[in-house]
Coordinates of C-alpha atoms in Angstrom, one line a residue:
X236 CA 104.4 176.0 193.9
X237 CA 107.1 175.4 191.0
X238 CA 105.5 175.1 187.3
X239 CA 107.4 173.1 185.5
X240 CA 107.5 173.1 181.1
X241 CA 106.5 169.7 181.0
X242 CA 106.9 167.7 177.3
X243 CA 103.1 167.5 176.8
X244 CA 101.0 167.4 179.3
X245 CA 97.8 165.5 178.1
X246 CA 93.9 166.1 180.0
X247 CA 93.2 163.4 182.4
X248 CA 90.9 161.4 180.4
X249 CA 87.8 158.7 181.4
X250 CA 88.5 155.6 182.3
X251 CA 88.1 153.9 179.2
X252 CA 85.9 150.9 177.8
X253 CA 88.0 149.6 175.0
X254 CA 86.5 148.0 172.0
X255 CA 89.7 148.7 169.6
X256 CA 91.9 147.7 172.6
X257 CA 90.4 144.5 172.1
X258 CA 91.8 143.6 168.8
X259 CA 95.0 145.5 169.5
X260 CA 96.5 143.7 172.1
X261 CA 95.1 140.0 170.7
X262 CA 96.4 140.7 167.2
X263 CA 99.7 141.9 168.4
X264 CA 102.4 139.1 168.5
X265 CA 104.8 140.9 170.2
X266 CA 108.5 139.5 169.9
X267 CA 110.6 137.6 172.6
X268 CA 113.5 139.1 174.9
X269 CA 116.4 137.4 172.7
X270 CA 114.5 138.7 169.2
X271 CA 114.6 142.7 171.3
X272 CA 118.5 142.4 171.9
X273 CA 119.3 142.3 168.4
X274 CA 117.0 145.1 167.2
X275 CA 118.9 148.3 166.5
X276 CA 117.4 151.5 168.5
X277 CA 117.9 155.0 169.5
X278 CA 119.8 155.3 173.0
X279 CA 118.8 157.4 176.0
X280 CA 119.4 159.1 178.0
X281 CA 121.5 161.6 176.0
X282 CA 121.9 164.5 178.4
X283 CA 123.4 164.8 181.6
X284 CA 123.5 166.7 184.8
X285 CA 126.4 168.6 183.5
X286 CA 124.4 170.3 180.6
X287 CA 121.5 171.0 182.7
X288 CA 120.3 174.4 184.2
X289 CA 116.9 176.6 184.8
X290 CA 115.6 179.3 183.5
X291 CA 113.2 180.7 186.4
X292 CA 111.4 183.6 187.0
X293 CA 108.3 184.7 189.7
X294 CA 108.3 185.6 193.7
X295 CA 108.2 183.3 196.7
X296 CA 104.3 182.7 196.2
X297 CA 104.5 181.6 192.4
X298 CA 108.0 180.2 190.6
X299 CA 107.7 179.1 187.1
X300 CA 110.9 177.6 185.7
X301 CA 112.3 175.9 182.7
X302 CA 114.6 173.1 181.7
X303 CA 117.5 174.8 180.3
X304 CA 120.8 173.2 178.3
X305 CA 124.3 174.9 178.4
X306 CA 126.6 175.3 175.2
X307 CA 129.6 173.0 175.3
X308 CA 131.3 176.9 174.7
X309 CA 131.0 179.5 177.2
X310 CA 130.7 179.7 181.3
X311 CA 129.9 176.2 182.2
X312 CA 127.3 174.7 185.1
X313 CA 131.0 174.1 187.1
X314 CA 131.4 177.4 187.0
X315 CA 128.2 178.9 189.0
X316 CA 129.7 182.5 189.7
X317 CA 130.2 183.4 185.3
X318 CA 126.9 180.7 184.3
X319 CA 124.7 182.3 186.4
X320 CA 122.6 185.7 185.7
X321 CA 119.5 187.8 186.3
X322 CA 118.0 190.0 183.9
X323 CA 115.7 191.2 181.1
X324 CA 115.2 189.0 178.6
X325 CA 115.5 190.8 175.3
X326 CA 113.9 189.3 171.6
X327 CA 117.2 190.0 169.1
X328 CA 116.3 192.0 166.0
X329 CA 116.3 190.2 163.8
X330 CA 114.9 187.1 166.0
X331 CA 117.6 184.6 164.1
X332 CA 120.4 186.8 164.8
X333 CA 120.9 186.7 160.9
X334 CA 121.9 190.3 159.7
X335 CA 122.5 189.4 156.7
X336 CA 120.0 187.5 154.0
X337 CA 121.4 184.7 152.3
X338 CA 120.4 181.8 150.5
X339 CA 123.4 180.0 149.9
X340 CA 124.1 178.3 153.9
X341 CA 128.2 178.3 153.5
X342 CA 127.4 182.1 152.8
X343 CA 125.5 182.6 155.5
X344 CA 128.2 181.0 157.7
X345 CA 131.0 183.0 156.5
X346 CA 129.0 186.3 156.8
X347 CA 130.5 189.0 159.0
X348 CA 129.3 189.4 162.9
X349 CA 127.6 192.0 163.4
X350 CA 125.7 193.8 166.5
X351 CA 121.8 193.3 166.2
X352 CA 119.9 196.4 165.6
X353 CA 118.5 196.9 168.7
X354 CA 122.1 195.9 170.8
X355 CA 121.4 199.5 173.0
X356 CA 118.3 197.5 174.7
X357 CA 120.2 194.0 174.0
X358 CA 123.5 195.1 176.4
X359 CA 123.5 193.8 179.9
X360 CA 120.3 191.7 179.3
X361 CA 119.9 188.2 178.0
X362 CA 118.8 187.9 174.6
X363 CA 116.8 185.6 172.9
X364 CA 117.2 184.5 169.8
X365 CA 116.2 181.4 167.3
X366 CA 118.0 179.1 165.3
X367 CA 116.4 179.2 162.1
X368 CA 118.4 182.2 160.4
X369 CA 120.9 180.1 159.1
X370 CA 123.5 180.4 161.2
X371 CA 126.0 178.4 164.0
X372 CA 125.2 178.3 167.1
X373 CA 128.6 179.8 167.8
X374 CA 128.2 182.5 165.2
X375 CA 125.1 183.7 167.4
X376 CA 126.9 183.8 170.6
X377 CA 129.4 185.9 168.6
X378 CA 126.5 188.1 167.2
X379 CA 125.1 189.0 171.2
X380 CA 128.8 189.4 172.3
X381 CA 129.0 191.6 169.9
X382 CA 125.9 193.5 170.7
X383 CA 126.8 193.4 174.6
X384 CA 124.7 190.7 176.1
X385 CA 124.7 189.2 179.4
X386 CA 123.5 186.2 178.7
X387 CA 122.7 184.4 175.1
X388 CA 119.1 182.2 175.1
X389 CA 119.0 180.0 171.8
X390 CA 115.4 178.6 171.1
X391 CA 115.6 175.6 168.9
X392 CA 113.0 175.6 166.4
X393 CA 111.9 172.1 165.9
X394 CA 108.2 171.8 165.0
X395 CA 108.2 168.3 164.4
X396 CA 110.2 167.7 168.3
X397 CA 108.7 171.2 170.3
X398 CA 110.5 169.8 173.6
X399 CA 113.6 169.3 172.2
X400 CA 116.7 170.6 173.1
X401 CA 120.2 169.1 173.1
X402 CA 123.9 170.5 173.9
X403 CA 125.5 173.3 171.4
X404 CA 128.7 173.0 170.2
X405 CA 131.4 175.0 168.1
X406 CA 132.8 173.5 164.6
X407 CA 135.7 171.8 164.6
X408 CA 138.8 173.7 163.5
X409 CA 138.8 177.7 163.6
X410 CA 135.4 178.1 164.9
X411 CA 136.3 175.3 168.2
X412 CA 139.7 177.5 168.8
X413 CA 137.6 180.8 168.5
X414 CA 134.6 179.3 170.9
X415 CA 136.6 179.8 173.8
X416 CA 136.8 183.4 174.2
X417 CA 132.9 182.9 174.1
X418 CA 132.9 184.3 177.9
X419 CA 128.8 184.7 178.3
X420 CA 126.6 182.2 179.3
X421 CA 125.1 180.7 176.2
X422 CA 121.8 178.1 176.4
X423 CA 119.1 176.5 175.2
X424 CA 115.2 176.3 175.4
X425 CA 112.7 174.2 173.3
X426 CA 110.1 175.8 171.3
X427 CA 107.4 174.9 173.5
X428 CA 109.2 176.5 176.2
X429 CA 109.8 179.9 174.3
X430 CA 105.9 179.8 174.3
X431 CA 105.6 179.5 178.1
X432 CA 108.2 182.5 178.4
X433 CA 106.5 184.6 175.8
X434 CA 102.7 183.9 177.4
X435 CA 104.5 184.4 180.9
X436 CA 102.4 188.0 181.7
X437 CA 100.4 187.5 179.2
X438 CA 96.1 187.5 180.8
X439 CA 93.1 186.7 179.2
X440 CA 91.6 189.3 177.6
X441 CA 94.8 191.5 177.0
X442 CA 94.6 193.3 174.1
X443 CA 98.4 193.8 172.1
X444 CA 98.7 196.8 173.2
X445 CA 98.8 196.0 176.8
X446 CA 101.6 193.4 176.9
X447 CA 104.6 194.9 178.0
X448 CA 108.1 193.2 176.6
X449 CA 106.5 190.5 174.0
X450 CA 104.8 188.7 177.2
X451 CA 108.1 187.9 178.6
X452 CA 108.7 188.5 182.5
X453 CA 110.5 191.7 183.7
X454 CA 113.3 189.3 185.1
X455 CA 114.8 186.2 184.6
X456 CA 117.4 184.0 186.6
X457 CA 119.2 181.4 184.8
X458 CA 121.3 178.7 187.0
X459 CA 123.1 175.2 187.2
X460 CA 120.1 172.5 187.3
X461 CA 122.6 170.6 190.2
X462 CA 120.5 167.7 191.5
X463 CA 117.1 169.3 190.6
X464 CA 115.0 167.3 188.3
X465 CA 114.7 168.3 184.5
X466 CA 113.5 166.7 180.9
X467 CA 114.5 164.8 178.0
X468 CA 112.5 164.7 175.0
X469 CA 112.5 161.3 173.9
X470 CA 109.1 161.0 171.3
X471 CA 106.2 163.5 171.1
X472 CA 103.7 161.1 170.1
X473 CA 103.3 157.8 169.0
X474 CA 104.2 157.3 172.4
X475 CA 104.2 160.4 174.2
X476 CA 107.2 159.5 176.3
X477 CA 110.3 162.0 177.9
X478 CA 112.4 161.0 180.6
X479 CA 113.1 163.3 183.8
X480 CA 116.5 162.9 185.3
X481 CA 117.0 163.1 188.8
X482 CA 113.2 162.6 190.0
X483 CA 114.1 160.6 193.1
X484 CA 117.5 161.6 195.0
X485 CA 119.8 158.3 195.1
X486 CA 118.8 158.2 199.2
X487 CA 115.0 158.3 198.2
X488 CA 115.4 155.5 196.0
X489 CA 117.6 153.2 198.5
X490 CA 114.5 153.8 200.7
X491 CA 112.1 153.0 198.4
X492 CA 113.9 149.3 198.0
X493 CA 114.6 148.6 201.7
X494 CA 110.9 149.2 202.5
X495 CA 110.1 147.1 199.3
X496 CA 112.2 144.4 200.4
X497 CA 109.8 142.8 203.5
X498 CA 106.8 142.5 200.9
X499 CA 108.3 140.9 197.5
X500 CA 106.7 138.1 196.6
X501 CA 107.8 135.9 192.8
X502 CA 105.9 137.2 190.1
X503 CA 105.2 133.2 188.4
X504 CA 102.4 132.4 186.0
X505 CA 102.7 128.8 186.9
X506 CA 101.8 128.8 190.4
X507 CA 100.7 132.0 191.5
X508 CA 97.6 133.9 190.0
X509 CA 96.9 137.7 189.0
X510 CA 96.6 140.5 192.0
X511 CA 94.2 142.7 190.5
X512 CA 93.9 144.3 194.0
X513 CA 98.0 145.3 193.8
X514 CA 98.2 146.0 189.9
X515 CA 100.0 142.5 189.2
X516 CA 98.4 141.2 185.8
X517 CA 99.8 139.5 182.9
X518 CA 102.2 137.1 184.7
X519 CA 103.5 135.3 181.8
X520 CA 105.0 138.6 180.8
X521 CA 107.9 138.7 183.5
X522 CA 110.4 135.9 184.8
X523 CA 112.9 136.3 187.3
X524 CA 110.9 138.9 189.0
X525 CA 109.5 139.4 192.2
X526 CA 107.4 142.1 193.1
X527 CA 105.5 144.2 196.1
X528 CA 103.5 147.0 195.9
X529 CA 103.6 149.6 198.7
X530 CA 100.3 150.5 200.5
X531 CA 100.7 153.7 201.9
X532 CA 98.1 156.2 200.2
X533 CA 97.4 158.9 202.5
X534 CA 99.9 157.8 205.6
X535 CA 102.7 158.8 204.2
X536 CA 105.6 159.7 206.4
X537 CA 107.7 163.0 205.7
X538 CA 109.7 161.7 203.3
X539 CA 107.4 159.3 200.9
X540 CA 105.3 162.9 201.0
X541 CA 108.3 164.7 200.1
X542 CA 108.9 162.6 197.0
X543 CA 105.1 162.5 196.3
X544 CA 104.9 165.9 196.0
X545 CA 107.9 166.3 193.9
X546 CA 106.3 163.9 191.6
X547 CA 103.1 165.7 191.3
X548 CA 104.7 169.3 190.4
X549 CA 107.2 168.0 188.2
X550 CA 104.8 166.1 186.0
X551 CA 102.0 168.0 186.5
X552 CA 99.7 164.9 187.3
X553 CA 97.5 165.3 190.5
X554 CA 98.8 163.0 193.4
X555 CA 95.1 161.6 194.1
X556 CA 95.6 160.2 190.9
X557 CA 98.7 158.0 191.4
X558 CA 98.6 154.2 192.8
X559 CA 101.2 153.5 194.9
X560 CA 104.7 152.2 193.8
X561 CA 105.0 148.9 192.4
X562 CA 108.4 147.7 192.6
X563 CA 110.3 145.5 191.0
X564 CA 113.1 143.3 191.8
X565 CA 114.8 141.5 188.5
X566 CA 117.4 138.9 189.8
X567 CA 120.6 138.3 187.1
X568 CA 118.9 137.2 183.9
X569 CA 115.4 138.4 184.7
X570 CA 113.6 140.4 181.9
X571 CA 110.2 141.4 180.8
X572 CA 108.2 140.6 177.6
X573 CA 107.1 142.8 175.9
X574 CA 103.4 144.5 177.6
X575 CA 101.2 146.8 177.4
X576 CA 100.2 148.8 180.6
X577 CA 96.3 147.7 181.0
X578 CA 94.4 146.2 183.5
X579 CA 91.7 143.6 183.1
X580 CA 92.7 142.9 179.4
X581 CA 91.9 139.4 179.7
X582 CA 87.9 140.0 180.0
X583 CA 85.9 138.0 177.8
X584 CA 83.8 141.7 177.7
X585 CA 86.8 143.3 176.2
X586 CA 86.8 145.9 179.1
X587 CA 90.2 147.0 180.5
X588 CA 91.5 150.1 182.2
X589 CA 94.3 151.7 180.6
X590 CA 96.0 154.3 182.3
X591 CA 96.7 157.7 181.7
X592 CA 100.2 157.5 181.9
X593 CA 103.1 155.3 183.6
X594 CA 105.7 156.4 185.6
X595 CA 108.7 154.2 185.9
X596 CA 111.7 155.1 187.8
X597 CA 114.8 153.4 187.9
X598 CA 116.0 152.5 191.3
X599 CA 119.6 151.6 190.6
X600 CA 121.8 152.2 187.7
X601 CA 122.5 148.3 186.9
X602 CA 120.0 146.0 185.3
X603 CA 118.3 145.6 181.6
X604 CA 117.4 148.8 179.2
X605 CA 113.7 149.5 179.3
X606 CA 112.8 149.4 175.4
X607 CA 109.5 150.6 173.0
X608 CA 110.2 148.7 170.0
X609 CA 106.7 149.8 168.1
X610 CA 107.1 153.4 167.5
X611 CA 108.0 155.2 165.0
X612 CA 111.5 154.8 166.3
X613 CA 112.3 151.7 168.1
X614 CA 113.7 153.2 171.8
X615 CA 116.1 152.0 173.8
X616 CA 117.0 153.7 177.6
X617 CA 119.2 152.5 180.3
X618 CA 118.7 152.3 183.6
X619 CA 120.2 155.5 185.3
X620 CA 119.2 155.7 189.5
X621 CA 116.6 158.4 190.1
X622 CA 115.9 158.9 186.7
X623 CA 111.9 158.4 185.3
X624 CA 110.7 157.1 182.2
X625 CA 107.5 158.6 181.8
X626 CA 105.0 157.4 178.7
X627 CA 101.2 158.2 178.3
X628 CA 99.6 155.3 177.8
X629 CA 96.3 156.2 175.8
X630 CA 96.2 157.8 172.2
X631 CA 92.7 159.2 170.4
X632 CA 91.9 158.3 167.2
X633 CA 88.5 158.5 165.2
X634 CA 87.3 160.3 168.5
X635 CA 87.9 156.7 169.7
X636 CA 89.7 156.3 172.6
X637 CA 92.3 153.5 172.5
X638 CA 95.6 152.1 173.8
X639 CA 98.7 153.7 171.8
X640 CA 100.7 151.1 170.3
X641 CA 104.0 152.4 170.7
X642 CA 103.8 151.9 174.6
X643 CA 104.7 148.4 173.5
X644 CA 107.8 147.5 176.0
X645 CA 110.2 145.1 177.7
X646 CA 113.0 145.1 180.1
X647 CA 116.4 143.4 178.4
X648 CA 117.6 140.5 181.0
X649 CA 119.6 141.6 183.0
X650 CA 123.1 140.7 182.6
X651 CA 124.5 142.2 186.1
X652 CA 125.4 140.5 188.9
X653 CA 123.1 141.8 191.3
X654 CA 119.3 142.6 190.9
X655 CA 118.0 145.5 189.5
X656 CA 115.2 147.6 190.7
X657 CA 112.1 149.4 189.4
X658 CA 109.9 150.9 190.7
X659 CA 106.0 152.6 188.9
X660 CA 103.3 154.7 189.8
X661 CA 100.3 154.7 188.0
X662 CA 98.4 157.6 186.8
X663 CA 94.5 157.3 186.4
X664 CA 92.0 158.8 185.2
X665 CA 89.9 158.8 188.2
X666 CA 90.6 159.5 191.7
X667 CA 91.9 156.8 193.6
X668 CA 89.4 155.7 196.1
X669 CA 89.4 156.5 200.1
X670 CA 89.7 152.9 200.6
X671 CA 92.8 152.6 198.8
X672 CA 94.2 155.8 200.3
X673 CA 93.4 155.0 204.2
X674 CA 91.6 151.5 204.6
X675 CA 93.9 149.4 202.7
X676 CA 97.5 151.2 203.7
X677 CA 96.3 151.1 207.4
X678 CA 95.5 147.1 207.5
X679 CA 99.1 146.9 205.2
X680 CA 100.7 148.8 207.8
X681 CA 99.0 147.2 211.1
X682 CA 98.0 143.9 210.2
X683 CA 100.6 142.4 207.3
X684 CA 103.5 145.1 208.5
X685 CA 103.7 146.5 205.1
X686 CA 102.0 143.6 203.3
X687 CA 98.7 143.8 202.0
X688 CA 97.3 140.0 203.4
X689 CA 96.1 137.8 200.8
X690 CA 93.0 137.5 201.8
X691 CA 92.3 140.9 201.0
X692 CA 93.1 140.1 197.0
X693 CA 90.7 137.1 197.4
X694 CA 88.0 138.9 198.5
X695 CA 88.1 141.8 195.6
X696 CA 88.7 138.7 193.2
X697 CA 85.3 137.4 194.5
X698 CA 83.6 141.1 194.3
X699 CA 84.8 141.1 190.8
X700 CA 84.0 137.8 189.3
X701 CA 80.8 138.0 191.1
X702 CA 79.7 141.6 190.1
X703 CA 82.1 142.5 187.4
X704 CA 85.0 144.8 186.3
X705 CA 83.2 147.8 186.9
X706 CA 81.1 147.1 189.8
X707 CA 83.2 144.2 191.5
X708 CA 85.8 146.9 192.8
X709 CA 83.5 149.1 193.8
X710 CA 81.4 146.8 196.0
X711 CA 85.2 146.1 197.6
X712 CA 85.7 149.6 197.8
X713 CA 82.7 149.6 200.2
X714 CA 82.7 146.7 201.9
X715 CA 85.8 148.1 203.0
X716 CA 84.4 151.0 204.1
X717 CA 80.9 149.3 205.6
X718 CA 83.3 146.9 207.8
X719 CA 85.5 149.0 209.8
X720 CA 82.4 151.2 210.8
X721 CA 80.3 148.3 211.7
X722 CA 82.8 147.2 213.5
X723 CA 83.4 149.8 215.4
X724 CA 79.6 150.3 215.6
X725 CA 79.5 146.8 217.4
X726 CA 82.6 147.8 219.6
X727 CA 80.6 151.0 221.0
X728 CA 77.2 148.7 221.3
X729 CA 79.5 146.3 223.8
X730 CA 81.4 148.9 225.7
X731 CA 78.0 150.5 225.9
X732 CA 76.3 147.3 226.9
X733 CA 79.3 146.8 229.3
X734 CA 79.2 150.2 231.1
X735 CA 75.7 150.1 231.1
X736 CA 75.9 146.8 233.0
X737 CA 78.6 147.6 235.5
X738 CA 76.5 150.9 236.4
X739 CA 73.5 148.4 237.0
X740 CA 76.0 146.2 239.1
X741 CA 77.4 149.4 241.2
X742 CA 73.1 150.6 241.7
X743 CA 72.2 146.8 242.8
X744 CA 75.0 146.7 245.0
X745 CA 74.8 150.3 246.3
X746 CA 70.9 149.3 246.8
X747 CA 71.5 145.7 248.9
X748 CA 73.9 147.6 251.1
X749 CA 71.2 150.5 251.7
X750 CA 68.7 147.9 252.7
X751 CA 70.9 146.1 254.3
X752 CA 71.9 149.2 256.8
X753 CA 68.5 150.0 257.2
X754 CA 67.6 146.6 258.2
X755 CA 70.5 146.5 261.2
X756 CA 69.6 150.1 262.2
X757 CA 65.7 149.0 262.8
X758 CA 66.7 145.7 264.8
X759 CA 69.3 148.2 267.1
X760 CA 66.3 149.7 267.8
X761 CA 63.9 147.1 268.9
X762 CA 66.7 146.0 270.9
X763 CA 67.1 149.4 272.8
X764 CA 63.2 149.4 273.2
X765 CA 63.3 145.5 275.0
X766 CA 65.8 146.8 277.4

């Protein structure tokens, strides 16, 4: 299985009862669609496929890789015979590449290059340095040139943003001209990242003494990302959120609408009413919308597993976790309000479910920005086909669990000619039941051909106003379970009943014909006797 160095994984956590939740969402008088548009934000995505490669190491059993971004200088991911490598990774002495001490910067940048201390061990491997010493980004490509490197691994020191990375370049002027006899790769890792390769053969227990090249692997391979997915760092906290590029192939995503398109129905708080069976709450919150939610759970075929699968090791969130998508189709002008991601929020009880995380992906590249205009930074990405926007829903404060604010967001209409599609998956904090996994995907898939029937939602509305929000569903849940086997209990009673009655039918017969021959054979002999 591949590990992936995700942006920050958080513990599933309990399904929560939400007293501050409450308050939160009432009190919050989140602004229209128009009052969005004119907000100014910071834009994503910011990298691209180009930039993108992996740093991997491990066997067939275990691969552990990580998101990797090239230098604008150097062998680029175009050029897969000069980017890509395998060898020791080597810590540079000193780390920062910085052979010189000085305090003024603009000295620091005009210092002479010159080859690390330990550049005997550094040639023909890939060193790794940090970006802290002072010194460009070019100047330390220069510095393991110098000192005979393979391959140049830059970890960018951010404490406040671990998961960051972003694209090196050279100064303009001298240092652009001189980048290009840069002829080694030359890329970038995130300080969280440097951690994972550091700890990489590292086991509880070890003392110092045992770990063998700083606790890096014995080999590394470094290659274009291609269509692979990786990350984007977008906010650490306050939301959590990154994006990952590339998380659905574009034919994956073309398949995910067509088998979406038999089961839309309008999403209107006018005349229609909430689904709390298929995840559709808080009507008021879309318009132009319609939406369908594909049942398939556990009956997956080959390639819905495939992409299942993917989705589980990329973001490290188990797949018995995950509802099934909800998809979205925003005609021309469609939008959504700005919402929180919670269910049953409208309880007079004050209980509602808030997910662990969302996962939306972006099923073509037209349509509306997704924005988070209550963080620290209000967030603005577009819509990029394939790519996931991936928040976590939940924060913890005053060992208080509670909704975090800045997962506050809205779609901007869409101004396209066409509709738009997204598509989300769910992550909770409890399994998802066997009824939702088997039951309710088979009766979608047999019964509605794709579509869940209504009756379905009217029946879990009537467990749930009747029992409550934490028992109502659960009562479904086994009513759902208790029917089919009763059912089929009553099936085998019949065709038991049935057989048994059609033996009694063949043993009557077989008996009447019996007596019947006997009754013949006695009178051929009275008649024998008389003559």
């Amino acid at each position: 299985s591949i590990m992936y160095a995700v942006a920050s994984l958080l513990p599933l956590l309990l399904l929560l009862q939400q007293g501050p939740f409450g308050a939160a969402t009432t009190s919050t008088d989140p602004k229209g669609a128009g009052d969005l548009g004119s907000q100014s934000y910071l834009e994503f995505p910011r990298r691209t496929q180009v930039e993108a490669a992996v740093l991997e190491w491990g066997n067939s059993a275990v691969i552990s890789a990580l998101d990797a971004s090239v230098a604008r200088f150097g062998p680029q991911t175009d050029q897969a015979a000069l980017l890509e490598v395998e060898c020791t990774p080597i810590l540079a002495s000193p780390l920062n590449g910085a052979m010189e001490s000085h305090a003024d910067p603009a000295e620091a940048q005009a210092a002479a290059v010159l080859k690390l201390h330990n550049a005997d061990e550094v040639e023909g491997n890939m060193v790794v340095m940090t970006n802290n010493g002072g010194i460009s980004h070019f100047q330390m490509a220069k510095v393991a040139k110098e000192s005979g490197a393979a391959a140049l691994l830059v970890v960018n020191v951010d404490e406040k943003r671990p998961d960051d990375i972003f694209r090196m370049a050279a100064d303009d002027g001298e240092e652009a001209d001189a980048a290009k006899d840069i002829d080694i790769p030359v890329v970038m890792i995130s300080l969280n990242s440097a951690n994972v390769l550091t700890t990489a053969t590292v086991e509880p227990g070890m003392s110092q003494e045992d770990i063998v090249n700083h606790g890096m692997p014995d080999r590394v391979r470094l290659y274009a990302a291609g269509d692979r997915p990786f990350f984007e760092d977008v906010e650490p906290a306050e939301p959590t959120l990154y994006l990952i590029h590339n998380l659905l192939t574009d034919d994956e995503a073309q398949n995910v609408v067509q088998r979406a398109e038999a089961a839309f129905q309008p999403v209107n708080h006018k005349t229609g009413k909430p689904d709390r069976l298929q995840l559709s709450e808080q009507l008021g919150k879309f318009e132009g919308v319609s939406r369908a939610m594909l049942w398939q759970g556990m009956l997956q075929n080959q390639q819905s597993k495939a992409c299942e699968e993917r989705i589980e090791q990329v973001t490290g969130f188990p797949s018995t976790h995950f509802s099934d998508f909800i998809v979205d189709r925003v005609d021309p002008s469609g939008y959504w309000l700005p919402h929180y991601d919670v269910f049953g929020e409208t309880q007079a009880d004050g209980f509602a479910i808030v997910p662990v995380a969302t996962i939306t992906i972006f099923l073509s590249d037209a349509g509306g920005p997704i924005v988070y205009p209550s963080g620290k930074e209000p967030l603005k990405i577009t819509p990029q086909k394939g790519m996931a926007i991936v928040h976590h829903n939940a924060n913890n404060q005053d060992d208080e669990q509670s909704v975090d604010l800045g997962t506050l967001h809205a779609m901007l209409p869409n101004h396209s000619d066409g509709p738009s599609y997204v598509a989300r998956k769910y992550v909770f904090a409890a399994p998802i039941s066997n009824t939702r996994r088997i039951i309710l995907p088979f009766v979608a898939m047999t019964v509605g051909g794709g579509k869940l029937p209504q009756t379905l939602s009217d029946i879990h509305d009537w467990f749930y106003e009747q029992f409550g929000p934490v028992n109502g569903p659960l009562y479904f849940d086994k009513a759902c379970m208790f029917v089919p086997v009763l059912m089929l209990l009553i099936v085998i009673q019949y065709a038991s009943e049935y057989v048994q009655g059609q033996w009694r039918k063949e043993s009557a017969k077989s008996s009447s014909s019996g007596s019947t021959d006997g009754s013949n054979s006695k009178s051929g002999t009275k008649k024998k006797k008389q003559n």
